[in-house]
PDB file of C-alpha atoms in Angstrom:
ATOM      1  CA  MET H   1       0.652 139.461 106.073  1.00  0.00           C
ATOM      2  CA  SER H   2      -2.943 138.814 105.303  1.00  0.00           C
ATOM      3  CA  GLY H   3      -5.488 140.754 107.872  1.00  0.00           C
ATOM      4  CA  GLY H   4      -6.689 137.820 110.094  1.00  0.00           C
ATOM      5  CA  GLY H   5      -6.350 134.178 108.547  1.00  0.00           C
ATOM      6  CA  GLY H   6      -4.445 134.461 105.010  1.00  0.00           C
ATOM      7  CA  ALA H   7      -1.290 132.154 104.430  1.00  0.00           C
ATOM      8  CA  GLU H   8       1.299 134.319 102.484  1.00  0.00           C
ATOM      9  CA  GLY H   9       3.074 131.109 101.428  1.00  0.00           C
ATOM     10  CA  ASP H  10      -0.061 129.805  99.574  1.00  0.00           C
ATOM     11  CA  GLY H  11       0.277 131.544  96.066  1.00  0.00           C
ATOM     12  CA  GLY H  12      -3.288 131.261  95.044  1.00  0.00           C
ATOM     13  CA  GLY H  13      -4.977 134.150  93.594  1.00  0.00           C
ATOM     14  CA  ALA H  14      -3.943 137.012  91.450  1.00  0.00           C
ATOM     15  CA  GLY H  15      -0.623 137.811  90.881  1.00  0.00           C
ATOM     16  CA  GLY H  16       0.303 141.559  91.017  1.00  0.00           C
ATOM     17  CA  GLY H  17      -1.523 143.658  88.440  1.00  0.00           C
ATOM     18  CA  ARG H  18       0.711 146.823  87.724  1.00  0.00           C
ATOM     19  CA  ALA H  19       4.019 145.368  88.244  1.00  0.00           C
ATOM     20  CA  GLY H  20       6.734 148.160  89.132  1.00  0.00           C
ATOM     21  CA  THR H  21       4.621 151.070  89.947  1.00  0.00           C
ATOM     22  CA  SER H  22       3.145 152.683  93.069  1.00  0.00           C
ATOM     23  CA  ALA H  23      -0.680 152.437  91.698  1.00  0.00           C
ATOM     24  CA  VAL H  24      -1.448 149.452  93.773  1.00  0.00           C
ATOM     25  CA  PHE H  25      -0.968 151.699  96.935  1.00  0.00           C
ATOM     26  CA  THR H  26      -2.755 154.678  95.313  1.00  0.00           C
ATOM     27  CA  GLU H  27      -5.956 152.299  94.447  1.00  0.00           C
ATOM     28  CA  ALA H  28      -5.888 150.852  97.857  1.00  0.00           C
ATOM     29  CA  VAL H  29      -6.065 154.488  99.581  1.00  0.00           C
ATOM     30  CA  THR H  30      -8.319 156.085  97.014  1.00  0.00           C
ATOM     31  CA  LEU H  31     -11.828 156.069  99.092  1.00  0.00           C
ATOM     32  CA  LYS H  32     -15.204 156.920  98.005  1.00  0.00           C
ATOM     33  CA  GLU H  33     -17.437 158.711 100.089  1.00  0.00           C
ATOM     34  CA  THR H  34     -20.549 156.911 101.035  1.00  0.00           C
ATOM     35  CA  GLU H  35     -23.499 156.424 103.346  1.00  0.00           C
ATOM     36  CA  ALA H  36     -22.857 155.900 107.000  1.00  0.00           C
ATOM     37  CA  GLU H  37     -24.752 153.011 108.406  1.00  0.00           C
ATOM     38  CA  HIS H  38     -23.279 152.940 111.934  1.00  0.00           C
ATOM     39  CA  PHE H  39     -21.342 156.294 112.623  1.00  0.00           C
ATOM     40  CA  ASP H  40     -20.757 159.582 111.554  1.00  0.00           C
ATOM     41  CA  LEU H  41     -19.060 159.546 108.389  1.00  0.00           C
ATOM     42  CA  ALA H  42     -18.126 156.590 105.751  1.00  0.00           C
ATOM     43  CA  PHE H  43     -15.857 155.746 102.890  1.00  0.00           C
ATOM     44  CA  SER H  44     -15.328 152.628 100.633  1.00  0.00           C
ATOM     45  CA  ALA H  45     -12.382 151.053  98.953  1.00  0.00           C
ATOM     46  CA  VAL H  46     -11.806 148.045  97.063  1.00  0.00           C
ATOM     47  CA  THR H  47      -9.053 145.711  98.496  1.00  0.00           C
ATOM     48  CA  GLN H  48      -5.857 144.866  96.223  1.00  0.00           C
ATOM     49  CA  PRO H  49      -4.722 141.740  94.636  1.00  0.00           C
ATOM     50  CA  CYS H  50      -2.282 139.267  96.408  1.00  0.00           C
ATOM     51  CA  PRO H  51      -1.171 135.848  96.065  1.00  0.00           C
ATOM     52  CA  TRP H  52      -2.782 134.475  98.954  1.00  0.00           C
ATOM     53  CA  PRO H  53      -6.446 133.712 100.158  1.00  0.00           C
ATOM     54  CA  LYS H  54      -7.043 136.877 101.884  1.00  0.00           C
ATOM     55  CA  ALA H  55      -6.510 140.231 101.759  1.00  0.00           C
ATOM     56  CA  TYR H  56      -3.203 142.069 102.585  1.00  0.00           C
ATOM     57  CA  GLY H  57      -3.557 143.505 106.323  1.00  0.00           C
ATOM     58  CA  GLY H  58      -1.855 146.616 105.129  1.00  0.00           C
ATOM     59  CA  ASP H  59      -4.958 147.479 103.166  1.00  0.00           C
ATOM     60  CA  LEU H  60      -6.809 147.792 106.068  1.00  0.00           C
ATOM     61  CA  VAL H  61      -4.385 149.733 107.960  1.00  0.00           C
ATOM     62  CA  ALA H  62      -3.744 152.342 105.382  1.00  0.00           C
ATOM     63  CA  GLY H  63      -7.286 152.235 104.299  1.00  0.00           C
ATOM     64  CA  ALA H  64      -8.560 153.305 107.717  1.00  0.00           C
ATOM     65  CA  ALA H  65      -5.756 155.795 108.323  1.00  0.00           C
ATOM     66  CA  ALA H  66      -6.713 157.466 105.168  1.00  0.00           C
ATOM     67  CA  ALA H  67     -10.640 157.425 106.409  1.00  0.00           C
ATOM     68  CA  ALA H  68      -9.585 158.898 109.605  1.00  0.00           C
ATOM     69  CA  MET H  69      -7.208 161.641 108.050  1.00  0.00           C
ATOM     70  CA  ARG H  70     -10.116 162.708 105.991  1.00  0.00           C
ATOM     71  CA  SER H  71     -12.302 163.287 109.202  1.00  0.00           C
ATOM     72  CA  ALA H  72      -9.615 165.185 110.880  1.00  0.00           C
ATOM     73  CA  PRO H  73      -9.478 168.673 111.856  1.00  0.00           C
ATOM     74  CA  GLU H  74      -7.179 171.266 110.195  1.00  0.00           C
ATOM     75  CA  GLY H  75      -3.895 171.511 111.781  1.00  0.00           C
ATOM     76  CA  LYS H  76      -3.965 168.208 113.317  1.00  0.00           C
ATOM     77  CA  SER H  77      -1.866 165.339 112.036  1.00  0.00           C
ATOM     78  CA  LEU H  78      -2.088 161.498 112.859  1.00  0.00           C
ATOM     79  CA  HIS H  79       0.437 160.434 115.533  1.00  0.00           C
ATOM     80  CA  SER H  80      -0.982 156.921 116.486  1.00  0.00           C
ATOM     81  CA  MET H  81      -3.093 154.015 115.575  1.00  0.00           C
ATOM     82  CA  HIS H  82      -4.044 151.032 117.276  1.00  0.00           C
ATOM     83  CA  SER H  83      -5.612 148.093 115.484  1.00  0.00           C
ATOM     84  CA  TYR H  84      -7.194 144.673 115.524  1.00  0.00           C
ATOM     85  CA  PHE H  85      -8.014 142.290 112.491  1.00  0.00           C
ATOM     86  CA  MET H  86     -11.419 140.659 113.718  1.00  0.00           C
ATOM     87  CA  ARG H  87     -12.209 138.510 110.147  1.00  0.00           C
ATOM     88  CA  PRO H  88     -10.359 137.729 107.054  1.00  0.00           C
ATOM     89  CA  ALA H  89     -11.325 140.488 104.187  1.00  0.00           C
ATOM     90  CA  GLU H  90     -11.787 139.132 100.889  1.00  0.00           C
ATOM     91  CA  ILE H  91      -9.688 140.299  97.731  1.00  0.00           C
ATOM     92  CA  GLY H  92     -11.213 142.290  95.515  1.00  0.00           C
ATOM     93  CA  ALA H  93     -14.035 143.335  97.547  1.00  0.00           C
ATOM     94  CA  ALA H  94     -15.199 146.675  98.669  1.00  0.00           C
ATOM     95  CA  VAL H  95     -14.370 147.638 102.828  1.00  0.00           C
ATOM     96  CA  ARG H  96     -16.587 150.419 104.025  1.00  0.00           C
ATOM     97  CA  TYR H  97     -14.681 152.242 106.503  1.00  0.00           C
ATOM     98  CA  GLU H  98     -17.089 154.197 109.060  1.00  0.00           C
ATOM     99  CA  VAL H  99     -15.569 156.841 111.111  1.00  0.00           C
ATOM    100  CA  GLU H 100     -16.923 158.123 114.552  1.00  0.00           C
ATOM    101  CA  LEU H 101     -16.002 161.440 115.763  1.00  0.00           C
ATOM    102  CA  LEU H 102     -15.044 160.631 119.375  1.00  0.00           C
ATOM    103  CA  ARG H 103     -13.376 163.704 120.543  1.00  0.00           C
ATOM    104  CA  ASP H 104     -11.930 167.058 119.336  1.00  0.00           C
ATOM    105  CA  GLY H 105     -10.095 168.977 122.042  1.00  0.00           C
ATOM    106  CA  ARG H 106      -7.794 171.786 121.849  1.00  0.00           C
ATOM    107  CA  GLY H 107      -4.575 169.505 121.371  1.00  0.00           C
ATOM    108  CA  TYR H 108      -5.576 166.400 120.348  1.00  0.00           C
ATOM    109  CA  SER H 109      -8.782 164.651 118.595  1.00  0.00           C
ATOM    110  CA  THR H 110      -9.948 160.817 118.671  1.00  0.00           C
ATOM    111  CA  ARG H 111     -11.581 159.237 115.884  1.00  0.00           C
ATOM    112  CA  GLN H 112     -12.533 155.176 115.781  1.00  0.00           C
ATOM    113  CA  VAL H 113     -12.556 153.549 112.167  1.00  0.00           C
ATOM    114  CA  ARG H 114     -14.228 149.956 111.917  1.00  0.00           C
ATOM    115  CA  GLY H 115     -13.955 148.430 108.276  1.00  0.00           C
ATOM    116  CA  PHE H 116     -17.411 146.184 107.165  1.00  0.00           C
ATOM    117  CA  GLN H 117     -17.282 143.650 104.280  1.00  0.00           C
ATOM    118  CA  ASN H 118     -20.485 141.771 103.545  1.00  0.00           C
ATOM    119  CA  GLY H 119     -22.343 143.249 106.568  1.00  0.00           C
ATOM    120  CA  LYS H 120     -19.612 142.217 109.057  1.00  0.00           C
ATOM    121  CA  PRO H 121     -17.038 144.024 110.854  1.00  0.00           C
ATOM    122  CA  VAL H 122     -13.333 142.913 109.849  1.00  0.00           C
ATOM    123  CA  TYR H 123     -11.208 145.572 111.346  1.00  0.00           C
ATOM    124  CA  VAL H 124     -11.305 148.343 114.024  1.00  0.00           C
ATOM    125  CA  ALA H 125      -8.851 150.797 115.149  1.00  0.00           C
ATOM    126  CA  LEU H 126      -8.431 153.801 117.060  1.00  0.00           C
ATOM    127  CA  ALA H 127      -6.621 156.998 115.626  1.00  0.00           C
ATOM    128  CA  SER H 128      -5.382 159.919 117.226  1.00  0.00           C
ATOM    129  CA  PHE H 129      -4.151 163.493 115.759  1.00  0.00           C
ATOM    130  CA  ALA H 130      -2.303 166.027 117.489  1.00  0.00           C
ATOM    131  CA  ALA H 131      -1.788 169.800 116.952  1.00  0.00           C
ATOM    132  CA  GLY H 132       1.787 169.562 118.139  1.00  0.00           C
ATOM    133  CA  GLU H 133       3.721 171.727 120.416  1.00  0.00           C
ATOM    134  CA  PRO H 134       7.475 172.830 121.638  1.00  0.00           C
ATOM    135  CA  GLY H 135       9.119 169.989 123.596  1.00  0.00           C
ATOM    136  CA  GLY H 136      12.406 168.083 124.482  1.00  0.00           C
ATOM    137  CA  GLU H 137      13.414 165.595 121.584  1.00  0.00           C
ATOM    138  CA  TYR H 138      15.356 162.354 121.445  1.00  0.00           C
ATOM    139  CA  LEU H 139      16.166 160.746 118.306  1.00  0.00           C
ATOM    140  CA  PRO H 140      17.492 157.186 118.239  1.00  0.00           C
ATOM    141  CA  ALA H 141      20.142 156.031 115.915  1.00  0.00           C
ATOM    142  CA  ALA H 142      19.364 154.284 112.588  1.00  0.00           C
ATOM    143  CA  PRO H 143      21.375 150.799 112.533  1.00  0.00           C
ATOM    144  CA  GLU H 144      24.031 150.445 110.250  1.00  0.00           C
ATOM    145  CA  ALA H 145      23.161 148.666 106.993  1.00  0.00           C
ATOM    146  CA  PRO H 146      24.597 148.401 103.486  1.00  0.00           C
ATOM    147  CA  ALA H 147      23.498 150.964 100.750  1.00  0.00           C
ATOM    148  CA  PRO H 148      20.131 149.862  98.956  1.00  0.00           C
ATOM    149  CA  GLU H 149      22.089 149.917  95.779  1.00  0.00           C
ATOM    150  CA  THR H 150      24.128 147.085  96.763  1.00  0.00           C
ATOM    151  CA  LEU H 151      21.794 144.604  97.381  1.00  0.00           C
ATOM    152  CA  PRO H 152      19.468 142.586  95.124  1.00  0.00           C
ATOM    153  CA  SER H 153      15.803 143.382  94.805  1.00  0.00           C
ATOM    154  CA  SER H 154      13.200 141.171  95.657  1.00  0.00           C
ATOM    155  CA  ALA H 155      12.562 140.551  92.018  1.00  0.00           C
ATOM    156  CA  ALA H 156      16.192 139.949  91.234  1.00  0.00           C
ATOM    157  CA  TYR H 157      16.562 137.267  94.305  1.00  0.00           C
ATOM    158  CA  LEU H 158      13.497 135.523  93.157  1.00  0.00           C
ATOM    159  CA  ALA H 159      14.658 135.137  89.462  1.00  0.00           C
ATOM    160  CA  GLU H 160      16.355 131.901  89.466  1.00  0.00           C
ATOM    161  CA  ARG H 161      14.714 130.466  92.866  1.00  0.00           C
ATOM    162  CA  SER H 162      11.884 128.371  93.902  1.00  0.00           C
ATOM    163  CA  GLY H 163      10.435 125.804  95.834  1.00  0.00           C
ATOM    164  CA  GLY H 164       7.963 125.470  98.771  1.00  0.00           C
ATOM    165  CA  THR H 165       4.676 126.754  97.971  1.00  0.00           C
ATOM    166  CA  MET H 166       6.635 129.694  95.692  1.00  0.00           C
ATOM    167  CA  THR H 167       4.483 129.820  92.668  1.00  0.00           C
ATOM    168  CA  GLY H 168       4.866 132.093  89.500  1.00  0.00           C
ATOM    169  CA  GLN H 169       2.136 134.246  90.711  1.00  0.00           C
ATOM    170  CA  SER H 170       3.365 134.664  94.389  1.00  0.00           C
ATOM    171  CA  LYS H 171       6.655 135.288  93.086  1.00  0.00           C
ATOM    172  CA  GLU H 172       5.740 138.023  90.579  1.00  0.00           C
ATOM    173  CA  TYR H 173       3.847 139.821  93.427  1.00  0.00           C
ATOM    174  CA  TRP H 174       6.847 139.508  95.720  1.00  0.00           C
ATOM    175  CA  GLY H 175       9.108 140.929  93.155  1.00  0.00           C
ATOM    176  CA  HIS H 176       6.888 143.579  91.445  1.00  0.00           C
ATOM    177  CA  GLY H 177       3.512 143.704  92.829  1.00  0.00           C
ATOM    178  CA  ARG H 178       3.563 145.372  96.251  1.00  0.00           C
ATOM    179  CA  SER H 179       4.011 149.035  94.875  1.00  0.00           C
ATOM    180  CA  PHE H 180       7.511 149.046  96.869  1.00  0.00           C
ATOM    181  CA  ASP H 181      11.122 147.951  95.964  1.00  0.00           C
ATOM    182  CA  MET H 182      12.031 145.807  99.141  1.00  0.00           C
ATOM    183  CA  ARG H 183      15.880 144.751  99.650  1.00  0.00           C
ATOM    184  CA  HIS H 184      16.585 142.683 102.878  1.00  0.00           C
ATOM    185  CA  VAL H 185      19.513 142.647 105.239  1.00  0.00           C
ATOM    186  CA  PRO H 186      20.841 139.919 105.652  1.00  0.00           C
ATOM    187  CA  GLY H 187      18.520 138.148 103.269  1.00  0.00           C
ATOM    188  CA  PRO H 188      15.500 137.398 102.435  1.00  0.00           C
ATOM    189  CA  VAL H 189      13.215 134.763 103.769  1.00  0.00           C
ATOM    190  CA  TYR H 190      11.005 134.095 100.942  1.00  0.00           C
ATOM    191  CA  LEU H 191      11.934 130.342 100.217  1.00  0.00           C
ATOM    192  CA  THR H 192      14.671 129.718 102.890  1.00  0.00           C
ATOM    193  CA  VAL H 193      16.059 131.904 105.994  1.00  0.00           C
ATOM    194  CA  ASP H 194      18.624 133.417 103.755  1.00  0.00           C
ATOM    195  CA  GLY H 195      21.497 134.729 106.299  1.00  0.00           C
ATOM    196  CA  GLU H 196      21.767 134.355 110.376  1.00  0.00           C
ATOM    197  CA  ARG H 197      18.793 133.083 112.471  1.00  0.00           C
ATOM    198  CA  THR H 198      19.015 136.312 114.254  1.00  0.00           C
ATOM    199  CA  PRO H 199      15.970 138.176 115.668  1.00  0.00           C
ATOM    200  CA  HIS H 200      17.090 141.193 113.938  1.00  0.00           C
ATOM    201  CA  GLN H 201      16.754 142.317 110.369  1.00  0.00           C
ATOM    202  CA  ALA H 202      16.538 145.401 108.095  1.00  0.00           C
ATOM    203  CA  ILE H 203      14.874 146.269 104.866  1.00  0.00           C
ATOM    204  CA  TRP H 204      15.201 148.886 102.485  1.00  0.00           C
ATOM    205  CA  VAL H 205      12.193 150.241 100.977  1.00  0.00           C
ATOM    206  CA  ARG H 206      11.169 152.434  98.051  1.00  0.00           C
ATOM    207  CA  PRO H 207       8.170 153.147  96.063  1.00  0.00           C
ATOM    208  CA  PHE H 208       8.988 151.621  92.414  1.00  0.00           C
ATOM    209  CA  ASP H 209       8.127 154.905  91.094  1.00  0.00           C
ATOM    210  CA  ALA H 210       7.217 158.408  92.644  1.00  0.00           C
ATOM    211  CA  LEU H 211       3.833 158.079  94.893  1.00  0.00           C
ATOM    212  CA  ARG H 212       0.852 159.760  92.739  1.00  0.00           C
ATOM    213  CA  PRO H 213      -1.526 161.932  94.453  1.00  0.00           C
ATOM    214  CA  VAL H 214      -4.555 160.381  96.430  1.00  0.00           C
ATOM    215  CA  GLU H 215      -7.855 162.252  96.161  1.00  0.00           C
ATOM    216  CA  GLY H 216      -9.215 163.287  99.593  1.00  0.00           C
ATOM    217  CA  LEU H 217      -5.533 163.456 101.228  1.00  0.00           C
ATOM    218  CA  ASP H 218      -2.918 166.168 101.114  1.00  0.00           C
ATOM    219  CA  ARG H 219       0.645 164.962 100.293  1.00  0.00           C
ATOM    220  CA  ALA H 220       1.664 164.777 103.856  1.00  0.00           C
ATOM    221  CA  GLN H 221      -1.405 162.376 104.636  1.00  0.00           C
ATOM    222  CA  ARG H 222      -0.753 160.628 101.708  1.00  0.00           C
ATOM    223  CA  ASP H 223       3.101 159.755 103.069  1.00  0.00           C
ATOM    224  CA  LEU H 224       1.564 158.753 106.391  1.00  0.00           C
ATOM    225  CA  ALA H 225      -0.889 156.518 104.650  1.00  0.00           C
ATOM    226  CA  ALA H 226       1.967 154.844 102.601  1.00  0.00           C
ATOM    227  CA  LEU H 227       4.051 154.121 105.886  1.00  0.00           C
ATOM    228  CA  ALA H 228       1.018 152.482 107.114  1.00  0.00           C
ATOM    229  CA  TYR H 229       0.656 150.323 103.967  1.00  0.00           C
ATOM    230  CA  VAL H 230       3.824 149.364 103.622  1.00  0.00           C
ATOM    231  CA  CYS H 231       4.561 148.574 107.273  1.00  0.00           C
ATOM    232  CA  ASP H 232       2.639 145.190 107.568  1.00  0.00           C
ATOM    233  CA  TYR H 233       4.546 143.208 104.632  1.00  0.00           C
ATOM    234  CA  THR H 234       7.287 142.065 106.609  1.00  0.00           C
ATOM    235  CA  ILE H 235       7.032 142.898 110.180  1.00  0.00           C
ATOM    236  CA  LEU H 236       6.344 139.456 111.416  1.00  0.00           C
ATOM    237  CA  GLU H 237       9.731 138.748 109.329  1.00  0.00           C
ATOM    238  CA  PRO H 238      12.248 138.870 112.032  1.00  0.00           C
ATOM    239  CA  VAL H 239       9.838 136.296 113.863  1.00  0.00           C
ATOM    240  CA  LEU H 240       9.799 133.936 110.965  1.00  0.00           C
ATOM    241  CA  ARG H 241      13.792 134.398 110.868  1.00  0.00           C
ATOM    242  CA  VAL H 242      14.607 133.329 114.428  1.00  0.00           C
ATOM    243  CA  LEU H 243      12.378 130.639 114.001  1.00  0.00           C
ATOM    244  CA  GLY H 244      14.047 129.505 110.772  1.00  0.00           C
ATOM    245  CA  LEU H 245      10.321 129.693 108.949  1.00  0.00           C
ATOM    246  CA  PRO H 246      10.424 131.053 105.324  1.00  0.00           C
ATOM    247  CA  TRP H 247       7.160 132.262 103.962  1.00  0.00           C
ATOM    248  CA  ALA H 248       7.167 129.566 101.267  1.00  0.00           C
ATOM    249  CA  ARG H 249       7.214 126.769 104.008  1.00  0.00           C
ATOM    250  CA  PRO H 250       4.712 124.045 103.139  1.00  0.00           C
ATOM    251  CA  GLY H 251       1.969 124.310 106.006  1.00  0.00           C
ATOM    252  CA  LEU H 252       2.855 127.744 107.222  1.00  0.00           C
ATOM    253  CA  VAL H 253      -0.118 129.879 107.800  1.00  0.00           C
ATOM    254  CA  THR H 254       0.373 133.596 109.330  1.00  0.00           C
ATOM    255  CA  ALA H 255      -2.342 136.049 110.161  1.00  0.00           C
ATOM    256  CA  SER H 256      -2.219 139.617 111.333  1.00  0.00           C
ATOM    257  CA  LEU H 257      -4.049 139.742 114.835  1.00  0.00           C
ATOM    258  CA  ASP H 258      -3.294 143.473 116.089  1.00  0.00           C
ATOM    259  CA  HIS H 259      -1.167 146.449 115.117  1.00  0.00           C
ATOM    260  CA  ALA H 260      -0.112 149.605 116.752  1.00  0.00           C
ATOM    261  CA  MET H 261       1.706 152.293 114.969  1.00  0.00           C
ATOM    262  CA  TRP H 262       3.476 155.854 115.834  1.00  0.00           C
ATOM    263  CA  PHE H 263       4.085 158.529 113.492  1.00  0.00           C
ATOM    264  CA  HIS H 264       6.921 160.417 115.043  1.00  0.00           C
ATOM    265  CA  ARG H 265       7.118 163.134 112.241  1.00  0.00           C
ATOM    266  CA  VAL H 266       5.511 163.926 108.902  1.00  0.00           C
ATOM    267  CA  PRO H 267       7.867 163.332 106.474  1.00  0.00           C
ATOM    268  CA  ASP H 268       9.339 166.130 104.306  1.00  0.00           C
ATOM    269  CA  GLU H 269       8.132 166.384 100.653  1.00  0.00           C
ATOM    270  CA  GLY H 270       9.779 163.546  98.528  1.00  0.00           C
ATOM    271  CA  VAL H 271      10.986 161.716 101.593  1.00  0.00           C
ATOM    272  CA  LEU H 272       8.836 158.668 100.565  1.00  0.00           C
ATOM    273  CA  ASP H 273      10.204 158.786  97.231  1.00  0.00           C
ATOM    274  CA  ASP H 274      13.402 157.811  98.401  1.00  0.00           C
ATOM    275  CA  TRP H 275      14.926 154.710 100.486  1.00  0.00           C
ATOM    276  CA  LEU H 276      13.275 154.291 103.958  1.00  0.00           C
ATOM    277  CA  LEU H 277      15.364 151.852 105.933  1.00  0.00           C
ATOM    278  CA  TYR H 278      12.920 149.700 108.217  1.00  0.00           C
ATOM    279  CA  ALA H 279      14.939 148.060 110.904  1.00  0.00           C
ATOM    280  CA  GLN H 280      12.982 145.226 112.615  1.00  0.00           C
ATOM    281  CA  GLU H 281      13.166 142.881 115.440  1.00  0.00           C
ATOM    282  CA  ALA H 282      11.449 140.009 116.915  1.00  0.00           C
ATOM    283  CA  GLY H 283       9.854 140.848 120.482  1.00  0.00           C
ATOM    284  CA  HIS H 284       8.610 137.221 121.180  1.00  0.00           C
ATOM    285  CA  ALA H 285       7.170 134.196 120.037  1.00  0.00           C
ATOM    286  CA  ALA H 286       5.186 131.649 121.717  1.00  0.00           C
ATOM    287  CA  ALA H 287       1.989 129.715 122.041  1.00  0.00           C
ATOM    288  CA  GLY H 288       1.506 130.100 118.224  1.00  0.00           C
ATOM    289  CA  ARG H 289       1.782 134.006 118.097  1.00  0.00           C
ATOM    290  CA  GLY H 290       4.749 136.449 117.359  1.00  0.00           C
ATOM    291  CA  VAL H 291       5.285 140.063 117.942  1.00  0.00           C
ATOM    292  CA  GLY H 292       7.497 142.048 115.544  1.00  0.00           C
ATOM    293  CA  GLN H 293       8.717 145.457 116.022  1.00  0.00           C
ATOM    294  CA  GLY H 294       9.958 147.832 113.554  1.00  0.00           C
ATOM    295  CA  ARG H 295      11.013 151.420 112.893  1.00  0.00           C
ATOM    296  CA  PHE H 296      11.309 153.434 109.834  1.00  0.00           C
ATOM    297  CA  PHE H 297      14.209 155.603 109.081  1.00  0.00           C
ATOM    298  CA  THR H 298      14.912 158.185 106.278  1.00  0.00           C
ATOM    299  CA  ARG H 299      18.211 157.415 104.305  1.00  0.00           C
ATOM    300  CA  ASP H 300      19.961 160.149 106.243  1.00  0.00           C
ATOM    301  CA  GLY H 301      19.009 158.745 109.664  1.00  0.00           C
ATOM    302  CA  VAL H 302      15.674 160.635 110.637  1.00  0.00           C
ATOM    303  CA  HIS H 303      13.376 158.597 112.848  1.00  0.00           C
ATOM    304  CA  LEU H 304       9.791 158.593 111.195  1.00  0.00           C
ATOM    305  CA  ALA H 305       7.755 156.172 112.874  1.00  0.00           C
ATOM    306  CA  THR H 306       7.521 152.944 115.159  1.00  0.00           C
ATOM    307  CA  VAL H 307       5.284 149.742 114.480  1.00  0.00           C
ATOM    308  CA  VAL H 308       4.446 146.851 116.988  1.00  0.00           C
ATOM    309  CA  GLN H 309       2.628 143.836 115.377  1.00  0.00           C
ATOM    310  CA  GLU H 310       1.420 140.596 117.092  1.00  0.00           C
ATOM    311  CA  GLY H 311       0.586 137.750 114.441  1.00  0.00           C
ATOM    312  CA  MET H 312      -0.474 134.233 114.597  1.00  0.00           C
ATOM    313  CA  LEU H 313       2.188 131.646 113.138  1.00  0.00           C
ATOM    314  CA  ARG H 314       0.599 128.322 112.518  1.00  0.00           C
ATOM    315  CA  ASP H 315       3.275 125.616 111.290  1.00  0.00           C
ATOM    316  CA  SER H 316       1.411 122.346 110.591  1.00  0.00           C
ATOM    317  CA  ARG H 317       4.775 120.453 109.894  1.00  0.00           C
ATOM    318  CA  PRO H 318       6.443 118.729 112.700  1.00  0.00           C
ATOM    319  CA  HIS H 319       9.423 120.576 114.277  1.00  0.00           C
ATOM    320  CA  GLY H 320      12.750 120.234 112.227  1.00  0.00           C
ATOM    321  CA  ALA H 321      10.762 119.101 108.995  1.00  0.00           C
ATOM    322  CA  SER H 322      12.449 120.899 105.992  1.00  0.00           C
TER     323      SER H 322
END
């Protein structure tokens, strides 16, 4: 989804760059230290190509997460982020992430991150870090889903399909340009709502190739940034599914409004290079907004993270029009 006003179905703009690799994610979270103008620290990164008018929201979430983690005290891990998308961000332009060191306590630390582009704030987040301590544990069960190897990739699904606002550029991006292979259960919502109009869906996600090192982040921090990056692509899809709205529907415009994410545990080494099950449901839809909820599980059922996002859903076509 585009952060703050882009239409995923519009299909304009660049089409995908390094097809079939995780390099797009790597570039999105590779930050350059720069001079702070408002707060304590500042970093910059360039938003990545995508086939709709404004930058992908996950670029901003992951970039801010990376900036906050680069300021985190040793021994504390990111456990939650709460974000607002304030303005559309331009594609291919630098965002300056300014970090305010709000608090460093014995067990927890808090950071504020603001993303600026062209002199205006486009994104704001609070991030919290925890040292961790012993305590009780409850692990929810992962939903049942067909194995990812039995499902078509987005590229395979789209290879012989077209329609709506789908273009060759958007097809290439959905199939190859997002750094991650994505396989839907019960089926994608690119051109039509494939499968039941249910408020539930699941997506298997895996990088096209092993995640690369990211300068300034250790392996665990990079993996948390990867979860933050990939979560936004599909989190509103269960809302679209239950409303019967595919991405390529003419007149559909979506935008990320606000976003919350909880990182329950640091993934073990190699986990993010394997398949993760992203179980999602529609929480609510009304007044031109919808709430999507999602949970990431490892292939063997370990619950890694929880996501909740509200987005704008604007459909200019009459109800019932195809």
